[in-house]
mmCIF file of C-alpha atoms in Angstrom:
data_model
loop_
_atom_site.group_PDB
_atom_site.id
_atom_site.type_symbol
_atom_site.label_atom_id
_atom_site.label_comp_id
_atom_site.label_asym_id
_atom_site.label_seq_id
_atom_site.Cartn_x
_atom_site.Cartn_y
_atom_site.Cartn_z
ATOM 1 C CA MET A 119 92.120 50.688 46.583
ATOM 2 C CA LEU A 120 95.542 51.449 48.086
ATOM 3 C CA SER A 121 94.380 50.194 51.489
ATOM 4 C CA PHE A 122 93.199 46.939 49.914
ATOM 5 C CA PHE A 123 96.603 46.213 48.382
ATOM 6 C CA LEU A 124 98.579 47.366 51.420
ATOM 7 C CA ASN A 125 96.598 45.059 53.680
ATOM 8 C CA PHE A 126 97.176 42.211 51.239
ATOM 9 C CA ALA A 127 100.909 42.961 51.286
ATOM 10 C CA PHE A 128 101.011 43.007 55.084
ATOM 11 C CA ILE A 129 99.167 39.693 55.286
ATOM 12 C CA TYR A 130 101.649 38.160 52.881
ATOM 13 C CA LEU A 131 104.819 39.670 54.310
ATOM 14 C CA PHE A 132 104.317 39.676 58.043
ATOM 15 C CA LYS A 133 104.352 35.995 58.818
ATOM 16 C CA SER A 134 106.919 36.301 61.567
ATOM 17 C CA ARG A 135 105.523 35.745 65.047
ATOM 18 C CA LYS A 136 107.001 39.073 66.024
ATOM 19 C CA PHE A 137 104.405 40.903 63.996
ATOM 20 C CA LYS A 138 101.413 38.755 64.810
ATOM 21 C CA ASP A 139 98.815 39.091 67.476
ATOM 22 C CA THR A 140 98.808 36.626 70.316
ATOM 23 C CA PHE A 141 95.540 35.013 71.260
ATOM 24 C CA ASP A 142 95.645 34.852 75.012
ATOM 25 C CA GLY A 143 93.921 37.213 77.437
ATOM 26 C CA PRO A 144 90.291 37.851 78.419
ATOM 27 C CA GLN A 145 89.473 39.937 75.345
ATOM 28 C CA LYS A 146 90.962 37.604 72.716
ATOM 29 C CA PHE A 147 88.374 35.616 70.757
ATOM 30 C CA HIS A 148 90.281 34.800 67.575
ATOM 31 C CA ILE A 149 91.988 31.449 67.272
ATOM 32 C CA THR A 150 95.041 31.873 65.041
ATOM 33 C CA PRO A 151 98.001 34.275 65.199
ATOM 34 C CA THR A 152 97.168 37.185 62.904
ATOM 35 C CA PRO A 153 98.921 40.414 61.808
ATOM 36 C CA ARG A 154 97.463 43.359 63.695
ATOM 37 C CA ILE A 155 98.835 46.212 61.618
ATOM 38 C CA GLY A 156 95.809 46.776 59.390
ATOM 39 C CA GLY A 157 95.705 50.224 60.923
ATOM 40 C CA LEU A 158 99.048 51.051 59.334
ATOM 41 C CA ALA A 159 97.583 50.353 55.886
ATOM 42 C CA ILE A 160 94.618 52.605 56.689
ATOM 43 C CA ILE A 161 96.853 55.417 57.948
ATOM 44 C CA LEU A 162 99.157 55.260 54.923
ATOM 45 C CA SER A 163 96.181 55.188 52.548
ATOM 46 C CA VAL A 164 94.481 58.168 54.186
ATOM 47 C CA PHE A 165 97.743 60.122 54.159
ATOM 48 C CA ALA A 166 98.329 59.354 50.471
ATOM 49 C CA ALA A 167 94.798 60.283 49.368
ATOM 50 C CA ALA A 168 94.567 63.332 51.621
ATOM 51 C CA LEU A 169 97.931 64.679 50.484
ATOM 52 C CA PHE A 170 96.790 64.252 46.888
ATOM 53 C CA TYR A 171 93.789 66.492 47.616
ATOM 54 C CA HIS A 172 95.985 68.867 49.598
ATOM 55 C CA PHE A 173 98.270 69.491 46.625
ATOM 56 C CA THR A 174 95.583 69.427 43.910
ATOM 57 C CA ILE A 175 92.917 71.634 45.494
ATOM 58 C CA SER A 176 95.137 73.555 47.940
ATOM 59 C CA LYS A 177 93.319 72.532 51.110
ATOM 60 C CA THR A 178 95.864 73.394 53.795
ATOM 61 C CA ASP A 179 93.553 72.158 56.553
ATOM 62 C CA ILE A 180 93.836 68.617 55.170
ATOM 63 C CA PHE A 181 97.562 68.708 55.874
ATOM 64 C CA TYR A 182 96.890 70.029 59.377
ATOM 65 C CA ILE A 183 94.488 67.161 60.068
ATOM 66 C CA LEU A 184 97.167 64.654 59.100
ATOM 67 C CA VAL A 185 99.814 66.340 61.248
ATOM 68 C CA SER A 186 97.459 66.384 64.239
ATOM 69 C CA SER A 187 96.787 62.664 63.945
ATOM 70 C CA ILE A 188 100.449 61.605 64.035
ATOM 71 C CA PRO A 189 101.111 61.462 67.823
ATOM 72 C CA ILE A 190 98.085 59.354 68.782
ATOM 73 C CA SER A 191 98.489 57.090 65.737
ATOM 74 C CA ALA A 192 102.193 56.577 66.412
ATOM 75 C CA ALA A 193 101.502 55.591 70.026
ATOM 76 C CA GLY A 194 98.934 53.041 68.894
ATOM 77 C CA LEU A 195 101.203 51.578 66.227
ATOM 78 C CA ALA A 196 104.047 51.329 68.741
ATOM 79 C CA GLU A 197 101.769 49.340 71.037
ATOM 80 C CA ASP A 198 100.819 47.032 68.147
ATOM 81 C CA VAL A 199 104.451 46.250 67.377
ATOM 82 C CA PHE A 200 106.183 46.381 70.763
ATOM 83 C CA LYS A 201 103.275 45.926 73.224
ATOM 84 C CA LYS A 202 105.073 48.074 75.773
ATOM 85 C CA VAL A 203 103.311 51.438 75.450
ATOM 86 C CA THR A 204 101.598 52.269 78.733
ATOM 87 C CA PRO A 205 98.089 53.804 78.893
ATOM 88 C CA ARG A 206 99.677 56.955 80.325
ATOM 89 C CA ILE A 207 101.904 57.377 77.270
ATOM 90 C CA ARG A 208 98.958 56.780 74.950
ATOM 91 C CA LEU A 209 96.945 59.414 76.825
ATOM 92 C CA LEU A 210 99.870 61.825 76.540
ATOM 93 C CA ALA A 211 99.965 61.178 72.790
ATOM 94 C CA ALA A 212 96.240 61.930 72.585
ATOM 95 C CA ILE A 213 96.792 65.196 74.455
ATOM 96 C CA VAL A 214 99.557 66.197 72.028
ATOM 97 C CA SER A 215 97.274 65.415 69.070
ATOM 98 C CA VAL A 216 94.456 67.513 70.529
ATOM 99 C CA LEU A 217 96.764 70.437 71.306
ATOM 100 C CA THR A 218 98.225 70.260 67.798
ATOM 101 C CA GLY A 219 94.738 70.210 66.308
ATOM 102 C CA SER A 220 93.681 73.151 68.445
ATOM 103 C CA LEU A 221 96.658 75.226 67.338
ATOM 104 C CA LEU A 222 96.341 74.399 63.642
ATOM 105 C CA LEU A 223 92.581 73.969 63.236
ATOM 106 C CA ASP A 224 90.872 75.516 66.282
ATOM 107 C CA MET A 225 89.773 72.006 67.256
ATOM 108 C CA ILE A 226 88.318 73.001 70.615
ATOM 109 C CA LEU A 227 84.763 72.451 71.823
ATOM 110 C CA ARG A 228 83.133 75.773 72.671
ATOM 111 C CA SER A 229 79.586 74.589 73.346
ATOM 112 C CA ILE A 230 77.550 71.486 74.128
ATOM 113 C CA ASP A 231 74.214 73.244 73.506
ATOM 114 C CA ILE A 232 73.206 73.219 77.171
ATOM 115 C CA PRO A 233 72.664 76.895 78.087
ATOM 116 C CA PHE A 234 73.443 76.645 81.812
ATOM 117 C CA LEU A 235 76.727 74.807 81.092
ATOM 118 C CA ASP A 236 77.955 76.489 77.927
ATOM 119 C CA PHE A 237 79.461 79.419 79.833
ATOM 120 C CA LEU A 238 82.104 77.014 81.193
ATOM 121 C CA PHE A 239 83.472 76.541 77.690
ATOM 122 C CA GLN A 240 84.426 80.206 77.553
ATOM 123 C CA VAL A 241 87.146 79.316 80.066
ATOM 124 C CA ASN A 242 89.998 78.059 77.909
ATOM 125 C CA LEU A 243 91.331 75.580 80.462
ATOM 126 C CA PHE A 244 87.937 73.924 80.827
ATOM 127 C CA ALA A 245 87.367 73.862 77.058
ATOM 128 C CA TYR A 246 90.766 72.265 76.456
ATOM 129 C CA LEU A 247 90.337 69.659 79.186
ATOM 130 C CA PHE A 248 86.854 68.729 77.986
ATOM 131 C CA THR A 249 88.052 68.467 74.382
ATOM 132 C CA ILE A 250 90.975 66.249 75.390
ATOM 133 C CA LEU A 251 88.601 64.003 77.340
ATOM 134 C CA ALA A 252 86.145 63.837 74.442
ATOM 135 C CA VAL A 253 88.729 63.086 71.747
ATOM 136 C CA ALA A 254 90.642 60.556 73.845
ATOM 137 C CA GLY A 255 87.337 58.966 74.818
ATOM 138 C CA VAL A 256 86.148 58.540 71.232
ATOM 139 C CA ALA A 257 89.526 57.200 70.091
ATOM 140 C CA ASN A 258 89.616 54.714 72.951
ATOM 141 C CA SER A 259 85.993 53.698 72.384
ATOM 142 C CA ILE A 260 86.734 52.588 68.820
ATOM 143 C CA ASN A 261 89.558 50.502 70.257
ATOM 144 C CA ILE A 262 87.278 49.053 72.957
ATOM 145 C CA ILE A 263 84.758 47.684 70.440
ATOM 146 C CA ASP A 264 87.468 46.295 68.169
ATOM 147 C CA GLY A 265 86.878 42.734 69.341
ATOM 148 C CA TYR A 266 85.376 40.869 66.392
ATOM 149 C CA ASN A 267 85.851 40.727 62.650
ATOM 150 C CA GLY A 268 84.317 43.744 60.938
ATOM 151 C CA LEU A 269 82.879 45.292 64.095
ATOM 152 C CA SER A 270 84.808 48.526 64.560
ATOM 153 C CA SER A 271 85.404 49.017 60.833
ATOM 154 C CA VAL A 272 81.705 49.012 59.879
ATOM 155 C CA VAL A 273 80.758 51.084 62.928
ATOM 156 C CA SER A 274 83.367 53.640 61.838
ATOM 157 C CA ILE A 275 82.124 53.586 58.243
ATOM 158 C CA LEU A 276 78.531 54.214 59.385
ATOM 159 C CA ILE A 277 79.652 57.185 61.487
ATOM 160 C CA LEU A 278 81.820 58.605 58.704
ATOM 161 C CA PHE A 279 79.016 58.257 56.146
ATOM 162 C CA ALA A 280 76.794 60.282 58.478
ATOM 163 C CA LEU A 281 79.464 62.981 58.782
ATOM 164 C CA SER A 282 79.930 63.030 55.012
ATOM 165 C CA TYR A 283 76.177 63.384 54.443
ATOM 166 C CA VAL A 284 75.755 66.354 56.776
ATOM 167 C CA SER A 285 78.932 68.001 55.477
ATOM 168 C CA PHE A 286 77.563 67.573 51.937
ATOM 169 C CA GLU A 287 74.315 69.254 52.998
ATOM 170 C CA LEU A 288 76.370 72.144 54.365
ATOM 171 C CA ASN A 289 78.789 72.307 51.409
ATOM 172 C CA ASP A 290 81.742 71.654 53.707
ATOM 173 C CA GLU A 291 84.255 70.238 51.250
ATOM 174 C CA LEU A 292 87.019 69.622 53.799
ATOM 175 C CA ILE A 293 84.993 67.375 56.103
ATOM 176 C CA MET A 294 83.314 65.611 53.192
ATOM 177 C CA ILE A 295 86.667 64.808 51.534
ATOM 178 C CA MET A 296 88.268 63.550 54.743
ATOM 179 C CA SER A 297 85.211 61.442 55.566
ATOM 180 C CA PHE A 298 85.171 59.746 52.168
ATOM 181 C CA VAL A 299 88.952 59.261 52.132
ATOM 182 C CA THR A 300 88.785 57.529 55.513
ATOM 183 C CA ILE A 301 85.771 55.459 54.458
ATOM 184 C CA GLY A 302 87.708 54.206 51.438
ATOM 185 C CA ALA A 303 90.741 53.281 53.529
ATOM 186 C CA VAL A 304 88.676 51.479 56.158
ATOM 187 C CA GLY A 305 86.710 49.715 53.423
ATOM 188 C CA GLY A 306 89.922 48.336 51.913
ATOM 189 C CA PHE A 307 90.830 46.916 55.318
ATOM 190 C CA PHE A 308 87.323 45.523 55.901
ATOM 191 C CA ILE A 309 87.533 43.256 52.846
ATOM 192 C CA TRP A 310 90.452 41.395 54.409
ATOM 193 C CA ASN A 311 89.170 41.555 57.982
ATOM 194 C CA TYR A 312 85.619 40.287 57.443
ATOM 195 C CA PRO A 313 84.555 37.540 57.707
ATOM 196 C CA PHE A 314 87.787 35.538 57.925
ATOM 197 C CA GLY A 315 89.936 37.897 60.003
ATOM 198 C CA LYS A 316 93.064 37.775 57.841
ATOM 199 C CA ILE A 317 94.365 40.967 59.453
ATOM 200 C CA PHE A 318 93.362 43.038 62.470
ATOM 201 C CA LEU A 319 92.985 46.778 62.951
ATOM 202 C CA GLY A 320 95.252 47.110 65.972
ATOM 203 C CA ASP A 321 95.476 50.004 68.403
ATOM 204 C CA GLY A 322 97.090 52.257 65.810
ATOM 205 C CA GLY A 323 94.192 51.918 63.403
ATOM 206 C CA ALA A 324 91.540 52.251 66.098
ATOM 207 C CA TYR A 325 93.114 55.363 67.610
ATOM 208 C CA PHE A 326 93.635 56.940 64.191
ATOM 209 C CA ILE A 327 90.051 56.328 63.059
ATOM 210 C CA GLY A 328 88.640 57.453 66.399
ATOM 211 C CA PHE A 329 90.736 60.612 66.325
ATOM 212 C CA ILE A 330 89.638 61.446 62.771
ATOM 213 C CA ILE A 331 85.977 60.923 63.725
ATOM 214 C CA ALA A 332 86.344 63.139 66.804
ATOM 215 C CA LEU A 333 88.285 65.834 64.948
ATOM 216 C CA LEU A 334 85.837 66.011 62.028
ATOM 217 C CA SER A 335 82.905 66.090 64.456
ATOM 218 C CA ILE A 336 84.337 69.035 66.386
ATOM 219 C CA LEU A 337 85.194 70.901 63.189
ATOM 220 C CA LEU A 338 81.682 70.330 61.837
ATOM 221 C CA VAL A 339 80.060 71.734 64.978
ATOM 222 C CA ASN A 340 82.498 74.662 65.202
ATOM 223 C CA ARG A 341 82.203 75.619 61.529
ATOM 224 C CA HIS A 342 78.403 75.353 61.305
ATOM 225 C CA SER A 343 76.300 76.788 64.106
ATOM 226 C CA GLU A 344 73.208 75.012 62.798
ATOM 227 C CA VAL A 345 74.717 71.606 63.644
ATOM 228 C CA SER A 346 73.837 70.546 67.168
ATOM 229 C CA ALA A 347 76.707 69.450 69.401
ATOM 230 C CA TRP A 348 74.545 66.426 70.223
ATOM 231 C CA PHE A 349 74.678 65.232 66.613
ATOM 232 C CA PRO A 350 78.204 63.765 66.863
ATOM 233 C CA LEU A 351 77.465 62.426 70.351
ATOM 234 C CA LEU A 352 74.515 60.435 69.030
ATOM 235 C CA LEU A 353 76.663 59.248 66.120
ATOM 236 C CA VAL A 354 79.242 57.720 68.471
ATOM 237 C CA ILE A 355 76.845 56.789 71.269
ATOM 238 C CA TYR A 356 77.320 53.037 70.816
ATOM 239 C CA PRO A 357 81.120 52.881 71.253
ATOM 240 C CA VAL A 358 81.179 55.748 73.768
ATOM 241 C CA PHE A 359 78.436 54.353 75.996
ATOM 242 C CA GLU A 360 80.029 50.907 75.754
ATOM 243 C CA THR A 361 83.191 52.471 77.174
ATOM 244 C CA VAL A 362 81.421 54.462 79.903
ATOM 245 C CA PHE A 363 79.310 51.480 80.941
ATOM 246 C CA SER A 364 82.414 49.275 81.053
ATOM 247 C CA MET A 365 84.144 51.755 83.360
ATOM 248 C CA TYR A 366 81.080 51.775 85.635
ATOM 249 C CA ARG A 367 80.885 47.987 85.598
ATOM 250 C CA ARG A 368 84.540 47.528 86.507
ATOM 251 C CA LYS A 369 84.924 50.336 89.038
ATOM 252 C CA ILE A 370 81.527 50.336 90.779
ATOM 253 C CA LEU A 371 80.191 46.815 90.356
ATOM 254 C CA LYS A 372 83.398 44.771 90.334
ATOM 255 C CA LYS A 373 85.503 47.111 92.508
ATOM 256 C CA SER A 374 88.466 46.704 90.156
ATOM 257 C CA LYS A 375 90.604 49.102 88.149
ATOM 258 C CA VAL A 376 88.897 50.512 85.067
ATOM 259 C CA GLU A 377 91.890 49.695 82.864
ATOM 260 C CA HIS A 378 91.776 45.994 83.727
ATOM 261 C CA PRO A 379 90.348 44.103 80.713
ATOM 262 C CA ASP A 380 87.514 41.626 81.090
ATOM 263 C CA SER A 381 85.222 39.605 78.838
ATOM 264 C CA TYR A 382 81.906 41.267 79.682
ATOM 265 C CA HIS A 383 81.476 43.827 76.931
ATOM 266 C CA LEU A 384 78.152 43.700 75.113
ATOM 267 C CA HIS A 385 79.752 42.297 71.962
ATOM 268 C CA GLN A 386 81.382 39.541 74.007
ATOM 269 C CA LEU A 387 78.094 38.595 75.652
ATOM 270 C CA ILE A 388 76.408 38.422 72.246
ATOM 271 C CA TYR A 389 79.246 36.205 71.022
ATOM 272 C CA LYS A 390 79.023 33.849 73.992
ATOM 273 C CA ARG A 391 75.284 33.738 74.669
ATOM 274 C CA VAL A 392 73.183 35.092 71.807
ATOM 275 C CA ILE A 393 74.921 33.653 68.734
ATOM 276 C CA PRO A 394 74.909 30.006 69.935
ATOM 277 C CA PHE A 395 71.238 30.365 70.897
ATOM 278 C CA ILE A 396 70.062 31.828 67.581
ATOM 279 C CA PHE A 397 72.139 29.812 65.152
ATOM 280 C CA ASP A 398 72.684 26.639 67.175
ATOM 281 C CA VAL A 399 76.368 27.030 66.350
ATOM 282 C CA ASP A 400 78.962 24.615 67.678
ATOM 283 C CA ARG A 401 80.848 26.486 70.405
ATOM 284 C CA ASN A 402 84.088 25.212 68.905
ATOM 285 C CA ASN A 403 83.329 26.979 65.607
ATOM 286 C CA LYS A 404 84.820 30.255 66.803
ATOM 287 C CA LEU A 405 85.277 31.807 63.355
ATOM 288 C CA LEU A 406 81.585 31.467 62.479
ATOM 289 C CA ARG A 407 80.522 32.781 65.874
ATOM 290 C CA ASN A 408 83.009 35.651 65.553
ATOM 291 C CA SER A 409 81.738 36.762 62.156
ATOM 292 C CA ALA A 410 78.085 36.315 63.138
ATOM 293 C CA THR A 411 78.496 38.629 66.124
ATOM 294 C CA SER A 412 79.371 41.861 64.331
ATOM 295 C CA PRO A 413 76.119 42.358 62.330
ATOM 296 C CA PHE A 414 74.155 42.550 65.591
ATOM 297 C CA LEU A 415 76.389 45.384 66.762
ATOM 298 C CA TRP A 416 76.194 47.125 63.379
ATOM 299 C CA LEU A 417 72.428 47.175 63.857
ATOM 300 C CA ILE A 418 72.747 48.514 67.394
ATOM 301 C CA CYS A 419 75.088 51.262 66.155
ATOM 302 C CA SER A 420 72.580 52.233 63.459
ATOM 303 C CA PHE A 421 70.005 52.991 66.178
ATOM 304 C CA GLY A 422 72.177 55.984 66.988
ATOM 305 C CA VAL A 423 73.411 56.896 63.512
ATOM 306 C CA ILE A 424 70.046 56.951 61.698
ATOM 307 C CA PRO A 425 68.207 59.399 64.013
ATOM 308 C CA ALA A 426 71.377 61.506 64.220
ATOM 309 C CA VAL A 427 71.391 61.945 60.442
ATOM 310 C CA ILE A 428 67.668 62.745 60.355
ATOM 311 C CA PHE A 429 67.647 65.234 63.240
ATOM 312 C CA TRP A 430 71.160 66.712 63.115
ATOM 313 C CA GLU A 431 69.845 70.263 63.709
ATOM 314 C CA TYR A 432 67.483 69.525 66.599
ATOM 315 C CA THR A 433 69.235 69.408 69.960
ATOM 316 C CA TYR A 434 66.355 68.239 72.141
ATOM 317 C CA VAL A 435 65.359 65.484 69.742
ATOM 318 C CA LEU A 436 68.969 64.297 69.675
ATOM 319 C CA MET A 437 69.088 64.389 73.477
ATOM 320 C CA PHE A 438 65.990 62.198 73.592
ATOM 321 C CA PHE A 439 67.556 59.612 71.298
ATOM 322 C CA VAL A 440 70.796 59.624 73.316
ATOM 323 C CA LEU A 441 68.800 58.872 76.466
ATOM 324 C CA LEU A 442 66.685 56.268 74.662
ATOM 325 C CA PHE A 443 69.772 54.500 73.336
ATOM 326 C CA CYS A 444 71.331 54.330 76.810
ATOM 327 C CA ILE A 445 68.139 52.885 78.296
ATOM 328 C CA LEU A 446 67.810 50.275 75.549
ATOM 329 C CA TYR A 447 71.484 49.356 75.852
ATOM 330 C CA ILE A 448 71.179 48.730 79.601
ATOM 331 C CA TRP A 449 67.975 46.722 79.107
ATOM 332 C CA LEU A 450 69.609 44.572 76.421
ATOM 333 C CA TYR A 451 72.743 44.049 78.498
ATOM 334 C CA LYS A 452 70.782 42.990 81.586
ATOM 335 C CA SER A 453 68.571 40.691 79.515
ATOM 336 C CA ILE A 454 71.588 38.856 78.123
ATOM 337 C CA VAL A 455 73.347 38.664 81.495
ATOM 338 C CA LYS A 456 70.243 37.199 83.147
ATOM 339 C CA PHE A 457 69.650 34.786 80.247
ATOM 340 C CA GLN A 458 66.298 36.451 79.503
ATOM 341 C CA ILE A 459 67.083 37.312 75.889
ATOM 342 C CA GLY A 460 65.898 33.910 74.689
ATOM 343 C CA LYS A 461 62.230 34.614 75.320
ATOM 344 C CA TYR A 462 62.441 37.753 73.146
ATOM 345 C CA LEU A 463 64.077 35.857 70.281
ATOM 346 C CA LYS A 464 61.684 32.919 70.150
#
């Protein structure tokens, strides 16, 4: 509820161009200047609700989670407002958040449930580096898919619902509370973001949500040996594989720098090629095409989330679904690129 009203207040108050998103660049598909500080409303709402639980049920770890999230969230918010925060600084902020989480919460991956590789995680340096890569990767992946109204917010809600379900099954009150608190905050933002795009998530919101998802996933695996390390990977397989595939596409196929943005993400191809074909939408009706794009990606995300929830204890089954998702993603991407998707939709 707080997130809903904060987002409304930001929409009303921040009409100055200084606080609005610009709509140029290869990854911009909205048509009007729009506030991009929805993430600030989410962060403030999560902090308020989490601190309430911290003081009422004496959950010190809740406070530690909030403290750990500050560096990466602050870097994202600074980029939203000033647009001058380099990727290196944002990575440094992610490293500080991970190190803070490791000191306060033991947020370090110690196993990936692959016997001939798990011994590496007994080396602290390797475990820390892998954890930093994983957390920064998840946080950045939520930002990567934040291209259309409702896309990253619903994907995040699906992932958080899965975490809350498994934590409920395991009676893990901390992870369940933080999952539901974040779901509520993201839901309040979603109402204003979808379908009309009155406010955007911004880097701050995407990094914060991604960090919370990564942190809760690591804590769940560390605190409960019965949870496979492949459970959270399958949960986030859509945004993570989107990011990995994009890096491969840019570096290997296009011979360009991986940080250079382009307009060839899966969600962008669906927007440009699939939506006009299915709905016979006027290409000038960008708002309708924008809002019609996200449900397709919600469905794609669910292909990872649903089996993850069903088989959260079974490593080899989860591995199979991770591989299956990657194969289906590549097939779908190639079909759209080669204009073959039409024959499957007729």
